[in-house]
């Protein structure tokens, strides 16, 4: 399990560094390896949303579920592009280019989010956003201005698993390098067609824990948690690879 607590004192330095070296988005990215994990690590200053926050749906106060057993997305979903569709009872996309789809209903500050994620190719790249603004997506080639925590399983051509805050390329992200020969299940690459049960949970207003198939991958303790206006929505995202999601359940904690 990897742990990282964020320190706002390094925000200006990391913000300048990000501007100086923008990394291309998507599976071909050539990220620099982040520094070794330490008990307390720096984080960038909170990024401004890349769209104005507007009125959204009702707050989730009881368990909410969506199994996508229908033909149309429905009023609960805000798709940022035409890539998103219902296909054989699952929410699917290909080539969304980080223009995701957001649940209009609002997440409570403390919640458990569970869902099934499927990669439809060996590329992997299963991505969700949690506690974002509900309407923003990438405005450039690199997705460095998210409004959420971003969980990516098998990103960068199935070479990394990542939990990031606001910037999926940020040096403060938590990550595991994929090793097909590893005995650690958490380091295995994503297999095409296999169901991966995601569980993202925050119960203390600041600690985000991401588990896959019952195995805890990351625990992110945030001294400036993403919560409140601008950080109340769940989103699914995608770059180029074909992906699907299903059996969503959100439980207030």
XYZ file of N, CA and C in Angstrom:
759
model
N 0.853 -1.201 0.000
C 0.000 0.000 0.000
C 0.875 1.232 0.000
N 0.582 2.179 -0.825
C 1.338 3.417 -0.901
C 0.564 4.504 -0.189
N 1.273 5.345 0.558
C 0.647 6.444 1.265
C 1.363 7.738 0.912
N 0.629 8.812 0.749
C 1.259 10.109 0.508
C 0.376 11.202 1.068
N 0.897 12.073 1.904
C 0.165 13.224 2.397
C 0.688 14.447 1.681
N -0.173 15.377 1.391
C 0.188 16.516 0.564
C 0.568 17.714 1.424
N 1.494 18.552 0.934
C 2.001 19.718 1.635
C 1.850 20.929 0.741
N 0.993 21.840 1.119
C 0.691 22.973 0.246
C 1.868 23.921 0.079
N 2.919 23.815 0.926
C 4.031 24.761 0.840
C 4.805 24.652 -0.456
N 4.736 23.506 -1.133
C 5.470 23.343 -2.402
C 4.610 23.615 -3.606
N 3.425 24.180 -3.393
C 2.458 24.325 -4.489
C 2.982 25.187 -5.620
N 3.577 26.363 -5.284
C 4.001 27.274 -6.337
C 5.129 26.668 -7.164
N 6.047 25.968 -6.489
C 7.156 25.350 -7.226
C 6.664 24.297 -8.201
N 5.762 23.417 -7.756
C 5.272 22.356 -8.630
C 4.411 22.906 -9.746
N 3.653 23.982 -9.447
C 2.846 24.587 -10.503
C 3.720 25.114 -11.621
N 4.850 25.776 -11.267
C 5.761 26.304 -12.288
C 6.411 25.173 -13.069
N 6.765 24.090 -12.359
C 7.372 22.957 -13.047
C 6.422 22.348 -14.057
N 5.135 22.218 -13.688
C 4.152 21.642 -14.615
C 4.013 22.481 -15.862
N 4.030 23.809 -15.710
C 3.905 24.678 -16.875
C 5.122 24.558 -17.786
N 6.279 24.300 -17.179
C 7.511 24.272 -17.970
C 7.659 22.991 -18.773
N 6.994 21.905 -18.335
C 7.171 20.640 -19.065
C 5.846 19.924 -19.160
N 5.058 20.237 -20.154
C 3.760 19.621 -20.354
C 3.932 18.286 -21.046
N 3.379 17.216 -20.436
C 3.548 15.872 -20.967
C 2.352 15.516 -21.819
N 2.544 14.960 -22.999
C 1.408 14.581 -23.841
C 0.504 13.598 -23.134
N -0.803 13.730 -23.358
C -1.783 12.865 -22.742
C -1.974 11.594 -23.544
N -2.508 10.567 -22.879
C -2.903 9.353 -23.570
C -1.891 8.242 -23.403
N -2.206 7.059 -23.911
C -1.335 5.901 -23.741
C 0.107 6.118 -24.166
N 0.425 6.917 -25.231
C 1.825 7.048 -25.640
C 2.667 7.923 -24.736
N 2.102 8.469 -23.654
C 2.821 9.439 -22.846
C 4.154 8.889 -22.349
N 5.117 9.777 -22.207
C 6.445 9.400 -21.718
C 6.695 10.126 -20.418
N 5.913 9.803 -19.401
C 6.050 10.458 -18.103
C 7.425 10.236 -17.513
N 7.877 11.235 -16.805
C 9.044 11.039 -15.973
C 8.625 10.264 -14.742
N 9.511 9.427 -14.221
C 9.186 8.705 -12.997
C 9.115 9.693 -11.844
N 8.096 9.598 -10.977
C 8.003 10.491 -9.840
C 9.050 10.157 -8.802
N 9.341 11.095 -7.896
C 10.317 10.821 -6.848
C 9.839 9.695 -5.957
N 10.770 9.072 -5.249
C 10.423 7.967 -4.366
C 9.422 8.421 -3.327
N 8.546 7.487 -2.940
C 7.506 7.809 -1.971
C 8.138 8.216 -0.653
N 7.540 9.181 0.020
C 8.008 9.642 1.312
C 6.809 9.812 2.219
N 7.011 9.869 3.546
C 5.865 9.985 4.443
C 5.008 11.197 4.156
N 5.616 12.313 3.761
C 4.860 13.505 3.422
C 5.395 14.033 2.103
N 4.531 14.207 1.130
C 4.958 14.669 -0.188
C 4.214 15.929 -0.553
N 4.795 16.688 -1.475
C 4.203 17.955 -1.858
C 3.060 17.746 -2.821
N 2.218 18.767 -2.972
C 1.128 18.714 -3.915
C 0.941 20.069 -4.536
N 0.395 20.115 -5.736
C 0.168 21.395 -6.380
C -0.996 22.122 -5.747
N -1.028 23.435 -5.966
C -2.164 24.209 -5.493
C -3.414 23.760 -6.214
N -4.595 23.827 -5.536
C -5.828 23.423 -6.200
C -6.013 24.160 -7.512
N -6.344 23.405 -8.557
C -6.529 24.008 -9.876
C -7.930 24.565 -9.997
N -8.052 25.683 -10.692
C -9.370 26.245 -10.944
C -10.112 25.374 -11.930
N -11.422 25.164 -11.707
C -12.191 24.385 -12.671
C -12.084 24.989 -14.056
N -12.095 24.134 -15.107
C -11.982 24.658 -16.455
C -13.345 24.942 -17.060
N -14.361 25.009 -16.228
C -15.678 25.501 -16.616
C -16.360 26.004 -15.358
N -17.219 26.996 -15.488
C -17.899 27.545 -14.328
C -18.816 26.498 -13.723
N -18.842 26.438 -12.385
C -19.703 25.493 -11.700
C -21.139 25.977 -11.782
N -22.022 25.127 -12.207
C -23.429 25.475 -12.321
C -24.255 24.553 -11.443
N -25.542 24.878 -11.322
C -26.436 24.052 -10.522
C -26.440 22.625 -11.056
N -26.460 21.645 -10.154
C -26.408 20.244 -10.558
C -27.550 19.492 -9.912
N -27.484 18.175 -9.977
C -28.569 17.351 -9.494
C -28.630 17.247 -7.992
N -29.570 16.440 -7.508
C -29.768 16.313 -6.062
C -28.612 15.584 -5.389
N -28.433 15.856 -4.104
C -27.431 15.177 -3.305
C -27.869 13.736 -3.068
N -26.927 12.809 -3.180
C -27.204 11.403 -2.896
C -27.207 11.207 -1.389
N -28.378 10.890 -0.833
C -28.523 10.711 0.614
C -28.866 9.277 1.001
N -29.119 8.438 0.005
C -29.397 7.017 0.212
C -28.673 6.258 -0.899
N -28.467 4.966 -0.738
C -27.751 4.217 -1.786
C -28.355 4.431 -3.167
N -27.479 4.720 -4.132
C -27.880 4.958 -5.521
C -27.226 3.903 -6.392
N -27.992 3.328 -7.329
C -27.458 2.304 -8.210
C -27.868 2.571 -9.655
N -26.989 2.170 -10.580
C -27.291 2.231 -12.009
C -26.636 1.023 -12.666
N -27.463 0.154 -13.280
C -26.921 -1.017 -13.967
C -26.957 -0.864 -15.485
N -27.375 0.301 -15.967
C -27.313 0.656 -17.389
C -28.103 -0.301 -18.284
N -29.118 -0.909 -17.747
C -29.959 -1.811 -18.541
C -31.034 -1.005 -19.278
N -30.609 -0.261 -20.288
C -31.508 0.571 -21.080
C -30.789 0.941 -22.365
N -31.455 1.704 -23.213
C -30.869 2.076 -24.502
C -30.224 3.455 -24.484
N -30.755 4.380 -23.695
C -30.263 5.757 -23.673
C -29.558 6.064 -22.359
N -28.672 7.063 -22.400
C -27.936 7.441 -21.196
C -28.860 7.891 -20.076
N -29.855 8.703 -20.413
C -30.797 9.181 -19.412
C -30.400 10.510 -18.806
N -31.330 11.111 -18.086
C -31.143 12.466 -17.549
C -30.115 12.542 -16.435
N -29.767 11.420 -15.823
C -28.785 11.450 -14.730
C -27.359 11.672 -15.223
N -27.134 11.584 -16.546
C -25.765 11.590 -17.053
C -25.500 12.765 -17.996
N -24.347 13.384 -17.793
C -23.901 14.519 -18.599
C -22.666 14.099 -19.387
N -22.857 13.721 -20.651
C -21.755 13.303 -21.515
C -21.136 14.515 -22.186
N -19.822 14.631 -22.133
C -19.124 15.774 -22.713
C -18.823 15.602 -24.200
N -19.122 14.425 -24.745
C -18.869 14.181 -26.162
C -19.683 12.999 -26.644
N -19.642 12.729 -27.949
C -20.472 11.676 -28.535
C -19.939 10.266 -28.338
N -18.788 10.107 -27.723
C -18.189 8.773 -27.587
C -18.963 7.877 -26.629
N -19.731 8.463 -25.708
C -20.372 7.699 -24.649
C -21.723 7.160 -25.096
N -21.971 5.878 -24.771
C -23.204 5.225 -25.196
C -23.499 4.044 -24.272
N -24.748 3.581 -24.305
C -25.121 2.342 -23.640
C -24.997 1.220 -24.664
N -24.278 0.160 -24.292
C -24.043 -0.945 -25.212
C -24.148 -2.263 -24.444
N -25.157 -3.073 -24.772
C -25.357 -4.370 -24.121
C -25.398 -4.260 -22.603
N -26.127 -3.255 -22.129
C -26.308 -3.092 -20.695
C -25.105 -2.566 -19.952
N -24.183 -1.908 -20.656
C -23.010 -1.310 -20.011
C -22.785 0.086 -20.586
N -22.128 0.941 -19.819
C -21.742 2.275 -20.273
C -20.376 2.162 -20.936
N -20.286 2.503 -22.218
C -19.053 2.264 -22.974
C -18.592 3.514 -23.721
N -17.308 3.519 -24.064
C -16.741 4.609 -24.864
C -15.469 4.134 -25.529
N -15.107 4.844 -26.578
C -13.815 4.661 -27.241
C -13.436 5.996 -27.865
N -12.205 6.432 -27.638
C -11.747 7.680 -28.229
C -12.399 8.917 -27.656
N -12.723 8.913 -26.357
C -13.346 10.090 -25.741
C -12.352 11.231 -25.555
N -11.070 10.927 -25.564
C -10.010 11.942 -25.443
C -10.169 12.816 -24.201
N -10.459 12.156 -23.090
C -10.618 12.826 -21.794
C -11.766 13.829 -21.770
N -12.744 13.596 -22.627
C -14.028 14.291 -22.527
C -15.002 13.253 -21.985
N -15.114 13.215 -20.668
C -15.780 12.116 -20.000
C -17.286 12.251 -19.909
N -17.854 11.507 -18.991
C -19.285 11.549 -18.705
C -19.452 11.635 -17.191
N -20.328 12.546 -16.746
C -20.496 12.832 -15.323
C -21.891 12.460 -14.844
N -21.955 11.925 -13.643
C -23.232 11.716 -12.974
C -23.705 13.051 -12.419
N -24.912 13.455 -12.796
C -25.420 14.752 -12.351
C -25.737 14.771 -10.852
N -26.128 13.649 -10.313
C -26.391 13.605 -8.869
C -25.093 13.853 -8.110
N -25.209 14.523 -6.966
C -24.028 14.952 -6.231
C -23.609 13.925 -5.182
N -22.308 13.701 -5.107
C -21.745 12.825 -4.092
C -21.683 13.534 -2.745
N -21.979 12.826 -1.655
C -21.665 13.389 -0.340
C -20.158 13.427 -0.136
N -19.710 14.200 0.821
C -18.276 14.295 1.099
C -17.705 12.919 1.426
N -18.432 12.158 2.220
C -18.014 10.806 2.572
C -18.912 9.806 1.862
N -18.313 8.932 1.068
C -19.096 7.981 0.292
C -18.238 6.796 -0.106
N -18.921 5.695 -0.440
C -18.276 4.533 -1.040
C -18.818 4.386 -2.459
N -17.924 4.358 -3.453
C -18.314 4.215 -4.858
C -17.803 2.859 -5.349
N -18.713 2.035 -5.841
C -18.359 0.711 -6.348
C -18.858 0.567 -7.777
N -18.077 -0.116 -8.616
C -18.460 -0.309 -10.015
C -17.589 -1.375 -10.648
N -18.076 -1.928 -11.757
C -17.299 -2.859 -12.568
C -16.706 -2.111 -13.753
N -15.434 -2.359 -14.038
C -14.743 -1.728 -15.167
C -14.174 -2.811 -16.067
N -14.314 -2.617 -17.386
C -13.868 -3.597 -18.367
C -13.003 -2.912 -19.426
N -11.821 -3.459 -19.684
C -11.017 -3.042 -20.828
C -11.373 -3.957 -21.991
N -11.666 -3.362 -23.130
C -12.035 -4.151 -24.304
C -10.856 -4.358 -25.253
N -9.644 -4.063 -24.771
C -8.431 -4.302 -25.549
C -7.270 -4.464 -24.567
N -6.124 -4.993 -25.023
C -4.963 -5.147 -24.129
C -4.372 -3.815 -23.683
N -4.846 -2.706 -24.248
C -4.326 -1.390 -23.865
C -4.714 -1.008 -22.441
N -5.804 -1.579 -21.921
C -6.229 -1.249 -20.560
C -6.854 0.121 -20.493
N -6.300 0.989 -19.646
C -6.691 2.397 -19.529
C -8.107 2.582 -18.996
N -8.372 2.007 -17.818
C -9.659 2.169 -17.142
C -9.562 3.360 -16.200
N -10.403 4.371 -16.433
C -10.251 5.645 -15.720
C -11.584 6.148 -15.175
N -11.570 6.546 -13.900
C -12.726 7.212 -13.309
C -12.247 8.475 -12.590
N -13.173 9.412 -12.421
C -12.914 10.634 -11.662
C -13.894 10.693 -10.499
N -13.391 11.112 -9.340
C -14.221 11.133 -8.144
C -14.101 12.488 -7.468
N -15.259 13.022 -7.059
C -15.344 14.330 -6.433
C -14.797 15.424 -7.356
N -15.342 15.445 -8.587
C -15.041 16.495 -9.548
C -16.215 17.451 -9.694
N -16.135 18.368 -10.677
C -17.152 19.419 -10.783
C -18.380 19.024 -11.608
N -18.334 17.874 -12.267
C -19.509 17.391 -12.965
C -19.697 17.900 -14.367
N -18.772 18.702 -14.880
C -18.962 19.238 -16.226
C -17.676 19.532 -16.974
N -16.510 19.336 -16.364
C -15.251 19.666 -17.016
C -14.579 18.449 -17.626
N -13.826 18.686 -18.692
C -12.994 17.682 -19.315
C -11.710 18.325 -19.782
N -10.897 17.562 -20.488
C -9.628 18.088 -20.966
C -9.850 19.244 -21.934
N -9.064 20.293 -21.787
C -9.118 21.434 -22.694
C -7.892 21.492 -23.594
N -6.990 20.540 -23.431
C -5.796 20.468 -24.261
C -5.393 19.028 -24.454
N -4.209 18.820 -24.995
C -3.734 17.468 -25.251
C -3.496 16.701 -23.962
N -2.956 17.361 -22.953
C -2.693 16.713 -21.671
C -3.774 17.079 -20.668
N -4.191 16.080 -19.901
C -5.239 16.311 -18.902
C -4.589 16.683 -17.579
N -4.193 17.951 -17.481
C -3.503 18.446 -16.295
C -4.374 19.375 -15.465
N -5.616 19.586 -15.882
C -6.482 20.545 -15.191
C -7.802 19.903 -14.779
N -7.750 18.676 -14.267
C -8.949 18.015 -13.767
C -9.436 18.716 -12.498
N -10.648 18.400 -12.092
C -11.223 18.974 -10.875
C -11.431 17.903 -9.814
N -10.821 16.742 -9.995
C -11.174 15.558 -9.212
C -9.938 14.773 -8.791
N -10.188 13.717 -8.015
C -9.223 12.637 -7.887
C -9.415 11.728 -9.101
N -8.335 11.180 -9.634
C -8.398 10.366 -10.855
C -7.766 9.004 -10.565
N -8.550 7.950 -10.755
C -8.057 6.586 -10.580
C -7.934 5.939 -11.951
N -6.747 5.444 -12.275
C -6.471 4.855 -13.596
C -5.850 3.477 -13.402
N -6.504 2.455 -13.926
C -5.975 1.102 -13.880
C -5.491 0.731 -15.279
N -4.198 0.414 -15.381
C -3.630 0.038 -16.672
C -3.461 1.211 -17.616
N -3.107 2.367 -17.091
C -2.899 3.545 -17.931
C -1.581 3.492 -18.676
N -1.415 4.420 -19.631
C -0.183 4.545 -20.388
C 0.202 3.208 -21.033
N -0.723 2.726 -21.859
C -0.555 1.445 -22.561
C -0.345 0.287 -21.591
N -1.142 0.314 -20.503
C -1.152 -0.786 -19.537
C 0.185 -0.958 -18.828
N 0.813 0.187 -18.486
C 2.102 0.128 -17.801
C 2.063 0.689 -16.378
N 0.974 1.377 -16.010
C 0.913 1.996 -14.690
C -0.510 1.961 -14.140
N -0.590 1.834 -12.810
C -1.829 2.070 -12.084
C -1.593 3.339 -11.258
N -2.546 4.270 -11.305
C -2.309 5.604 -10.746
C -3.525 6.115 -9.991
N -3.281 6.781 -8.866
C -4.296 7.596 -8.195
C -3.714 8.992 -8.075
N -4.378 9.959 -8.701
C -3.843 11.321 -8.774
C -4.862 12.323 -8.250
N -4.361 13.505 -7.964
C -5.186 14.618 -7.497
C -5.049 15.776 -8.488
N -6.107 16.067 -9.224
C -6.201 17.197 -10.151
C -5.388 17.041 -11.439
N -4.250 16.373 -11.384
C -3.361 16.271 -12.550
C -2.836 14.844 -12.644
N -3.303 14.086 -13.642
C -2.889 12.690 -13.732
C -1.426 12.527 -14.100
N -0.766 13.594 -14.537
C 0.669 13.561 -14.825
C 1.500 14.136 -13.674
N 0.859 14.575 -12.604
C 1.560 15.273 -11.533
C 2.583 14.413 -10.817
N 3.644 15.033 -10.370
C 4.700 14.315 -9.654
C 4.234 13.843 -8.284
N 3.117 14.346 -7.816
C 2.608 13.938 -6.515
C 1.652 12.751 -6.607
N 1.424 12.217 -7.782
C 0.491 11.101 -7.926
C 1.049 9.849 -7.248
N 0.158 8.962 -6.837
C 0.545 7.654 -6.328
C 0.500 6.685 -7.501
N 1.493 5.816 -7.610
C 1.521 4.936 -8.771
C 2.187 3.603 -8.475
N 1.793 2.616 -9.252
C 2.429 1.303 -9.270
C 2.817 0.999 -10.711
N 4.051 0.567 -10.927
C 4.467 0.128 -12.254
C 3.967 -1.292 -12.496
N 3.434 -1.522 -13.670
C 2.923 -2.839 -14.026
C 4.088 -3.788 -14.334
N 4.003 -4.995 -13.792
C 4.993 -6.036 -14.051
C 4.236 -7.339 -14.293
N 4.152 -7.783 -15.542
C 3.385 -9.006 -15.839
C 3.882 -10.241 -15.095
N 5.129 -10.233 -14.629
C 5.694 -11.394 -13.954
C 5.589 -11.303 -12.433
N 5.032 -10.222 -11.930
C 4.980 -10.015 -10.487
C 4.016 -10.987 -9.810
N 4.364 -11.393 -8.587
C 3.468 -12.199 -7.772
C 2.448 -11.332 -7.036
N 2.666 -10.019 -7.074
C 1.744 -9.074 -6.435
C 0.597 -8.785 -7.400
N -0.610 -9.165 -7.018
C -1.762 -8.986 -7.895
C -1.949 -7.529 -8.292
N -1.529 -6.612 -7.441
C -1.701 -5.188 -7.722
C -0.806 -4.699 -8.860
N 0.236 -5.447 -9.169
C 1.159 -5.031 -10.217
C 0.867 -5.688 -11.563
N -0.175 -6.469 -11.620
C -0.510 -7.160 -12.874
C -1.137 -6.191 -13.870
N -0.932 -6.406 -15.167
C -1.589 -5.579 -16.174
C -3.078 -5.909 -16.248
N -3.841 -5.008 -16.807
C -5.267 -5.220 -17.017
C -5.456 -6.235 -18.144
N -6.351 -7.197 -17.944
C -6.650 -8.202 -18.953
C -7.926 -7.819 -19.693
N -7.885 -7.892 -20.997
C -9.052 -7.537 -21.809
C -10.222 -8.456 -21.481
N -11.398 -7.859 -21.300
C -12.617 -8.610 -21.075
C -12.882 -9.004 -19.645
N -11.921 -8.823 -18.749
C -12.105 -9.201 -17.350
C -12.793 -8.083 -16.583
N -13.685 -8.446 -15.667
C -14.339 -7.456 -14.812
C -13.415 -7.089 -13.659
N -13.221 -5.789 -13.456
C -12.448 -5.278 -12.322
C -13.400 -4.493 -11.434
N -13.578 -4.957 -10.214
C -14.495 -4.291 -9.286
C -13.748 -3.191 -8.548
N -14.062 -1.947 -8.900
C -13.472 -0.782 -8.249
C -14.266 -0.464 -6.975
N -13.551 -0.046 -5.948
C -14.178 0.541 -4.768
C -13.336 1.728 -4.326
N -13.935 2.893 -4.368
C -13.279 4.107 -3.884
C -14.073 4.592 -2.682
N -13.366 4.862 -1.596
C -14.068 5.187 -0.351
C -13.386 6.353 0.355
N -14.208 7.266 0.860
C -13.722 8.320 1.756
C -14.690 8.392 2.928
N -14.181 8.161 4.127
C -15.044 8.130 5.295
C -14.710 9.153 6.351
N -13.577 9.863 6.168
C -13.151 10.824 7.191
C -12.981 12.229 6.617
N -13.561 12.469 5.445
C -13.549 13.765 4.755
C -12.221 14.096 4.087
N -11.183 13.250 4.247
C -9.886 13.609 3.659
C -9.064 12.439 3.119
N -9.391 11.215 3.460
C -8.581 10.073 3.037
C -9.323 9.266 1.985
N -8.747 9.195 0.784
C -9.349 8.464 -0.331
C -8.624 7.128 -0.466
N -9.388 6.037 -0.403
C -8.827 4.688 -0.502
C -9.414 4.021 -1.739
N -8.535 3.495 -2.599
C -8.963 2.833 -3.831
C -8.553 1.372 -3.781
N -9.549 0.487 -3.942
C -9.322 -0.948 -3.980
C -9.846 -1.521 -5.289
N -9.231 -2.594 -5.751
C -9.658 -3.299 -6.965
C -9.748 -4.779 -6.653
N -10.912 -5.363 -6.900
C -11.143 -6.788 -6.629
C -10.747 -7.157 -5.201
N -11.046 -6.266 -4.265
C -10.790 -6.530 -2.856
C -9.382 -6.238 -2.387
N -8.482 -5.856 -3.301
C -7.100 -5.525 -2.941
C -6.933 -4.017 -2.888
N -6.435 -3.499 -1.764
C -6.203 -2.063 -1.655
C -4.966 -1.675 -2.459
N -5.137 -0.732 -3.374
C -4.039 -0.258 -4.205
C -3.402 1.007 -3.625
N -4.215 1.984 -3.254
C -3.673 3.261 -2.798
C -4.527 3.846 -1.684
N -3.869 4.568 -0.801
C -4.525 5.408 0.198
C -3.937 6.805 0.083
N -4.754 7.769 -0.244
C -4.309 9.136 -0.452
C -4.892 10.006 0.658
N -4.029 10.532 1.510
C -4.454 11.432 2.586
C -4.226 12.867 2.133
N -5.298 13.628 2.072
C -5.260 14.960 1.481
C -5.513 16.019 2.547
N -4.523 16.885 2.774
C -4.673 17.960 3.749
C -5.603 19.065 3.266
N -5.838 19.110 1.963
C -6.789 20.062 1.391
C -7.766 19.274 0.525
N -8.661 18.512 1.153
C -9.508 17.575 0.412
C -10.412 18.263 -0.599
N -10.640 17.562 -1.706
C -11.554 18.043 -2.732
C -12.966 17.742 -2.261
N -13.685 18.775 -1.853
C -15.020 18.602 -1.290
C -15.796 19.899 -1.451
N -17.118 19.795 -1.434
C -17.962 20.975 -1.562
C -18.152 21.379 -3.008
N -18.646 22.596 -3.212
C -18.961 23.090 -4.554
C -17.762 22.939 -5.484
N -17.998 22.324 -6.648
C -16.934 22.070 -7.603
C -16.285 20.712 -7.443
N -16.647 19.982 -6.382
C -16.050 18.669 -6.117
C -17.116 17.718 -5.560
N -18.186 17.504 -6.337
C -19.313 16.718 -5.822
C -19.811 15.651 -6.801
N -19.009 15.305 -7.803
C -19.532 14.420 -8.830
C -18.575 13.275 -9.170
N -19.181 12.188 -9.663
C -18.461 11.033 -10.178
C -18.446 11.096 -11.695
N -17.307 10.766 -12.297
C -17.220 10.730 -13.752
C -16.480 9.504 -14.240
N -16.833 9.045 -15.447
C -16.069 8.015 -16.145
C -15.308 8.702 -17.265
N -14.102 8.203 -17.552
C -13.299 8.872 -18.567
C -12.563 7.844 -19.424
N -11.962 8.354 -20.510
C -11.319 7.479 -21.489
C -10.450 8.340 -22.400
N -9.353 7.749 -22.871
C -8.522 8.431 -23.869
C -8.841 7.843 -25.243
N -8.207 6.746 -25.634
C -8.448 6.137 -26.933
C -9.001 4.715 -26.842
N -8.615 3.984 -25.808
C -8.934 2.558 -25.730
C -10.430 2.320 -25.532
N -10.963 1.212 -26.051
C -12.365 0.864 -25.796
C -12.532 0.351 -24.369
N -13.473 0.951 -23.638
C -13.701 0.596 -22.240
C -15.200 0.575 -21.958
N -15.584 -0.158 -20.915
C -16.977 -0.195 -20.478
C -17.045 -0.210 -18.952
N -18.188 0.254 -18.417
C -18.416 0.302 -16.977
C -19.825 -0.190 -16.683
N -20.015 -0.756 -15.489
C -21.314 -1.329 -15.172
C -21.487 -1.428 -13.654
N -22.735 -1.701 -13.262
C -23.083 -2.028 -11.871
C -22.551 -0.995 -10.876
N -22.896 0.238 -11.125
C -22.494 1.337 -10.251
C -23.349 1.351 -8.984
N -22.696 1.515 -7.862
C -23.390 1.681 -6.584
C -22.668 2.736 -5.766
N -23.414 3.711 -5.265
C -22.863 4.776 -4.442
C -23.578 4.748 -3.085
N -22.802 4.658 -2.019
C -23.364 4.571 -0.678
C -22.842 5.727 0.171
N -23.715 6.611 0.674
C -23.248 7.657 1.595
C -22.702 7.039 2.872
N -21.645 7.635 3.410
C -21.044 7.133 4.652
C -21.165 8.175 5.762
